[in-house]
Short mmCIF file of C-alpha atoms in Angstrom, two decimals:
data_model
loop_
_atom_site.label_atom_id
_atom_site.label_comp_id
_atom_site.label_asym_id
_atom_site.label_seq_id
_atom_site.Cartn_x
_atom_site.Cartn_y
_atom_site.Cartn_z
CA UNK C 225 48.88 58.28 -27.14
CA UNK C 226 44.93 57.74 -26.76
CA UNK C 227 43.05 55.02 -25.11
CA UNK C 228 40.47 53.48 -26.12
CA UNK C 229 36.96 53.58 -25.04
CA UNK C 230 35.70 49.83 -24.23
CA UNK C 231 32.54 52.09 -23.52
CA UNK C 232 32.45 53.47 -27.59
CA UNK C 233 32.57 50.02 -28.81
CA UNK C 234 30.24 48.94 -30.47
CA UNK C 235 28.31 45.38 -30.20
CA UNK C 236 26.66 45.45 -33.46
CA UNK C 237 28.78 43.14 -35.09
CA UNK C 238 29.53 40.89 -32.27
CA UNK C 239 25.66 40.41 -31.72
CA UNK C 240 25.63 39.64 -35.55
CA UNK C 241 28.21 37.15 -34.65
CA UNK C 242 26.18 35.27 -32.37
CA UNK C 243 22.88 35.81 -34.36
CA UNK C 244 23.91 33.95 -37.06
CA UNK C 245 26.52 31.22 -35.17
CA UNK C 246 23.16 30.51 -32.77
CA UNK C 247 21.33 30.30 -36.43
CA UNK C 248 23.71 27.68 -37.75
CA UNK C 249 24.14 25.56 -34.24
CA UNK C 250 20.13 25.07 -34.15
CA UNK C 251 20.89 22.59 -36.84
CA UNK C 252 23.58 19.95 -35.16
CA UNK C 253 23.59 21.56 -31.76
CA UNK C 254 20.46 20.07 -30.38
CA UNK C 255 21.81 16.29 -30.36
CA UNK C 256 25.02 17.49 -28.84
CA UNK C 257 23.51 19.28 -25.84
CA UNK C 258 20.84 16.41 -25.40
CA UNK C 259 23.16 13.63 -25.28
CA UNK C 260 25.34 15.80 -22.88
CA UNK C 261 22.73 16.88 -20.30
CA UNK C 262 20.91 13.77 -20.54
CA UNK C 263 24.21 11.55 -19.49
CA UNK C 264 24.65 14.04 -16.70
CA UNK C 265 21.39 14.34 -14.97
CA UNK C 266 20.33 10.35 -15.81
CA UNK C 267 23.48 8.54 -15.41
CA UNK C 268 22.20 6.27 -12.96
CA UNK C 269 18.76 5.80 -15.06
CA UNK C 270 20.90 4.70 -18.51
CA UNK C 271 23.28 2.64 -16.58
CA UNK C 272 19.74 0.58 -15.49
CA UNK C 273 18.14 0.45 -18.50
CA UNK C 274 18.00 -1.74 -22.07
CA UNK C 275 17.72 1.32 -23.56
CA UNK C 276 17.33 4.87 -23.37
CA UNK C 277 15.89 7.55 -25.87
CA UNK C 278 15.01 10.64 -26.56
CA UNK C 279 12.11 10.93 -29.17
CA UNK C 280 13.38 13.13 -32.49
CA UNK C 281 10.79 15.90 -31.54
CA UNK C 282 12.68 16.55 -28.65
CA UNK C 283 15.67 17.51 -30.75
CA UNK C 284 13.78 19.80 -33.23
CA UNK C 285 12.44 21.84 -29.97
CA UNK C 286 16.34 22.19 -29.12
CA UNK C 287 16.75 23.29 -31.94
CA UNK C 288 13.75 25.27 -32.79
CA UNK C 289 14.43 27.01 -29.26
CA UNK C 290 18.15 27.49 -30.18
CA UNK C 291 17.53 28.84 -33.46
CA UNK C 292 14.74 31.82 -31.03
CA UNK C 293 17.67 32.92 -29.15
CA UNK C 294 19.58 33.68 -32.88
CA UNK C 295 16.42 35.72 -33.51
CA UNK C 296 16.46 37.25 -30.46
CA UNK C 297 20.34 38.39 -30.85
CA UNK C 298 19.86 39.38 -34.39
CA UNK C 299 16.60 41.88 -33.69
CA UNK C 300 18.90 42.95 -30.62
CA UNK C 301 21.25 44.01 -33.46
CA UNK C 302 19.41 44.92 -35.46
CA UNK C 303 17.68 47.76 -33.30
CA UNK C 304 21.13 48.58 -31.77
CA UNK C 305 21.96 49.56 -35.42
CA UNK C 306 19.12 51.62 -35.92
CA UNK C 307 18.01 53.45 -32.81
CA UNK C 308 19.87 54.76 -29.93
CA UNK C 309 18.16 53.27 -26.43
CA UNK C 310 19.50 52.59 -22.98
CA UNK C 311 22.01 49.54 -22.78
CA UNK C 312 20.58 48.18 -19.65
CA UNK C 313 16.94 48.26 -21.01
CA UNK C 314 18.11 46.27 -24.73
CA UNK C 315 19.99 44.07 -22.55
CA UNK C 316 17.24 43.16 -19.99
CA UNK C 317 15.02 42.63 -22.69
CA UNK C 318 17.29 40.51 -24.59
CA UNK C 319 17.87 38.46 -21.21
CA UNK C 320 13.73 38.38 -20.58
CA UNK C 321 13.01 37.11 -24.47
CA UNK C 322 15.61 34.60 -24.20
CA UNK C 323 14.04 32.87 -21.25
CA UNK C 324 11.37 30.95 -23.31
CA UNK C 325 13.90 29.20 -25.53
CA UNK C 326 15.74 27.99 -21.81
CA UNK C 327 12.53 26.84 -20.24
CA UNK C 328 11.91 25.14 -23.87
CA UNK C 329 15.94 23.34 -23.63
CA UNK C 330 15.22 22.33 -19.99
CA UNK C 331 12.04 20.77 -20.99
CA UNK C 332 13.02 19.00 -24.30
CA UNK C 333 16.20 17.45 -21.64
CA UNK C 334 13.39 16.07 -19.41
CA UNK C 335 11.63 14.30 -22.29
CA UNK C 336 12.77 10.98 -22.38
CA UNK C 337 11.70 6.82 -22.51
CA UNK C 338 14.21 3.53 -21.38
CA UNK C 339 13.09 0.05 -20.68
CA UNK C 340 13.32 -2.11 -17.65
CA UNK C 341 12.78 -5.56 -16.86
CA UNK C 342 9.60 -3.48 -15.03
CA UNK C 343 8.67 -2.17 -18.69
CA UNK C 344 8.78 1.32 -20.65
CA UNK C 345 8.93 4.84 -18.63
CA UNK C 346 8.29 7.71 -19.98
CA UNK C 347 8.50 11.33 -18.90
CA UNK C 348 6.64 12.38 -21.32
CA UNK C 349 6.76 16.29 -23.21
CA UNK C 350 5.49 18.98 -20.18
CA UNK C 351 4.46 15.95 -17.90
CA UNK C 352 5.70 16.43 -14.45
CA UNK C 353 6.26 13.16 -13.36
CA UNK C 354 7.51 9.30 -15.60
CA UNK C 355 4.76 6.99 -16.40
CA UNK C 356 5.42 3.09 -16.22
CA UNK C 357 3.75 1.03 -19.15
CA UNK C 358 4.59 -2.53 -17.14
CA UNK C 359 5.20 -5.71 -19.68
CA UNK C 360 1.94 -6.74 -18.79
CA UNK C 361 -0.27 -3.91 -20.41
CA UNK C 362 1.28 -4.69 -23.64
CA UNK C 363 -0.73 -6.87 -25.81
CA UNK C 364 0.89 -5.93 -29.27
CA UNK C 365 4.18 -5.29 -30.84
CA UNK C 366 5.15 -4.31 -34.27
CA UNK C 367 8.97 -4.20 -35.48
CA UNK C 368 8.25 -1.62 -39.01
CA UNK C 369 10.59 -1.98 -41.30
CA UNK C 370 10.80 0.33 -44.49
CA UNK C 371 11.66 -0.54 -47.77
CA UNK C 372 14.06 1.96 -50.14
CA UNK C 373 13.05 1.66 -53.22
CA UNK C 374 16.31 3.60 -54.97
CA UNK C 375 18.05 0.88 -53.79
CA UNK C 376 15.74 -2.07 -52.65
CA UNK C 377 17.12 -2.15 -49.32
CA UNK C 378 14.73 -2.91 -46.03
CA UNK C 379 16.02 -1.32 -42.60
CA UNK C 380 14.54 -1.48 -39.15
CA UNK C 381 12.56 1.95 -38.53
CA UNK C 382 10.95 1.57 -35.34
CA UNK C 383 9.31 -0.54 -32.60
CA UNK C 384 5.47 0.29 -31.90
CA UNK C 385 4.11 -1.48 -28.50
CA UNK C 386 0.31 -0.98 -28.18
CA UNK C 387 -1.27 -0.89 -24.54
CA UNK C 388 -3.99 -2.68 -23.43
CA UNK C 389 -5.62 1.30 -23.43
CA UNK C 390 -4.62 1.46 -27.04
CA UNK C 391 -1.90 3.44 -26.92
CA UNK C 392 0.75 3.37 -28.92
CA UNK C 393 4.19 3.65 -27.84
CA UNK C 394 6.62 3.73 -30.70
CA UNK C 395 11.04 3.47 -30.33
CA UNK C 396 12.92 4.29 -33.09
CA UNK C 397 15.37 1.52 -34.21
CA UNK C 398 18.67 2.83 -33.25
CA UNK C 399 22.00 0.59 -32.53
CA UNK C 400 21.04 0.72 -28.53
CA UNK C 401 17.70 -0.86 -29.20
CA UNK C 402 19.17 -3.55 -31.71
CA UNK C 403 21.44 -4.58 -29.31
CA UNK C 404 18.96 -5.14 -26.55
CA UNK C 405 16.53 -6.87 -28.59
CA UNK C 406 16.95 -10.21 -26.68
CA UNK C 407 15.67 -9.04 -23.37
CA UNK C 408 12.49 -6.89 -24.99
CA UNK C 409 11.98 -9.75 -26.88
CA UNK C 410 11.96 -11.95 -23.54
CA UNK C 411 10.13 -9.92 -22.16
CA UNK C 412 7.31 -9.86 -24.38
CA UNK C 413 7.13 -13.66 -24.73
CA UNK C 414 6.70 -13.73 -20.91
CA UNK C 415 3.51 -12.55 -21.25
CA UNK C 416 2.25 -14.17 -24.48
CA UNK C 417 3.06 -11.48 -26.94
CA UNK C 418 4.47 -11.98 -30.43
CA UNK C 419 6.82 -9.63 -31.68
CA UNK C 420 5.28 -8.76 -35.40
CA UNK C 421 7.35 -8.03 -38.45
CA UNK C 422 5.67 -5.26 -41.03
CA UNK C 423 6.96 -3.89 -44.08
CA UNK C 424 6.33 -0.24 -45.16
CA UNK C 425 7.33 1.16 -48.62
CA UNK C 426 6.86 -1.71 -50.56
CA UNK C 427 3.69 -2.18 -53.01
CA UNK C 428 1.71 -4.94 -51.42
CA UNK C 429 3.03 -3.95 -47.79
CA UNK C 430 1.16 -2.43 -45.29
#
């Protein structure tokens, strides 16, 4: 009888494997691993809040960083395949070129916004601390709506509040934020602004 040689193997097709499975998660994984981190590390901040978002671009940079370490694995198989080298060098350098796409995750995780009775936070993409946009130094807000054509439907799309710095600060309409419209719209009327309605999509809209 012979044994086999775990040392022969070789890791080709299992870094194939991964190449292409890391390939395919970059498309649903990102709002997966968001949602999960984000309950785990801001519990406490959710369970405070009226809402609490993360912006879509911080789900394509999941997944854009996601869809790097497929690249990486499938160039690491791809030169396994065709040239012999040192495992311990292709797997260091493997380890090194996958360390953009974590500090990437980490910081897509720490991009966030929620409301307060206090007003808006955000920790905003490679900022290092949250910024507070109090009630107060709001003095517009728009609730967009967009109109379908196909089917002449009109659905909520987002929530722009402008600052008195004129910045715009804009909150996707999701079921969170619908739900919590009472106390945003309290808030607002507390200090004299008028929650605006405007249509997009529609000839004669704006």
């Amino acid at each position: 009888m012979f044994k086999k040689n775990g040392k022969n193997r070789d890791p080709v097709p299992m870094l194939t494997a991964i190449a292409i499975i890391m390939c395919f998660m970059s498309i649903f994984a990102p709002f997966i691993v968001m949602i999960i981190f984000q309950d785990v590390f801001y519990y406490q901040k959710q369970q405070n809040s009226w809402i609490f978002q993360a912006p879509m671009s911080s789900y394509s940079l999941c997944g854009a960083a996601i869809l790097y370490v497929g690249i990486v694995f499938g160039l690491l198989a791809y030169y396994r395949s065709n040239w012999e080298g040192k495992k311990l060098i292709t797997t260091a350098a493997t380890a090194i070129a996958s360390i953009p796409a974590l500090i990437m995750i980490y910081i897509t995780i720490n991009h966030y916004y929620y409301m307060t009775e206090e007003g808006s936070y955000h920790n905003h993409l490679f900022a290092m601390k949250e910024t507070l946009y109090q009630w107060e130094e709001i003095e517009q807000a728009v609730a967009v709506s967009n109109y379908n054509e196909n089917n002449s439907e009109v659905t909520l799309s987002e929530l722009q509040l402008t600052t008195t710095s004129g910045e715009v600060l804009s909150y996707r309409y999701n079921r969170e934020l619908i739900r919590n419209q009472r106390p945003i719209r309290n808030a607002l009327e507390q200090n004299n602004v008028e929650l605006q309605q405007r249509l997009e999509g529609k000839e004669g809209g704006t």
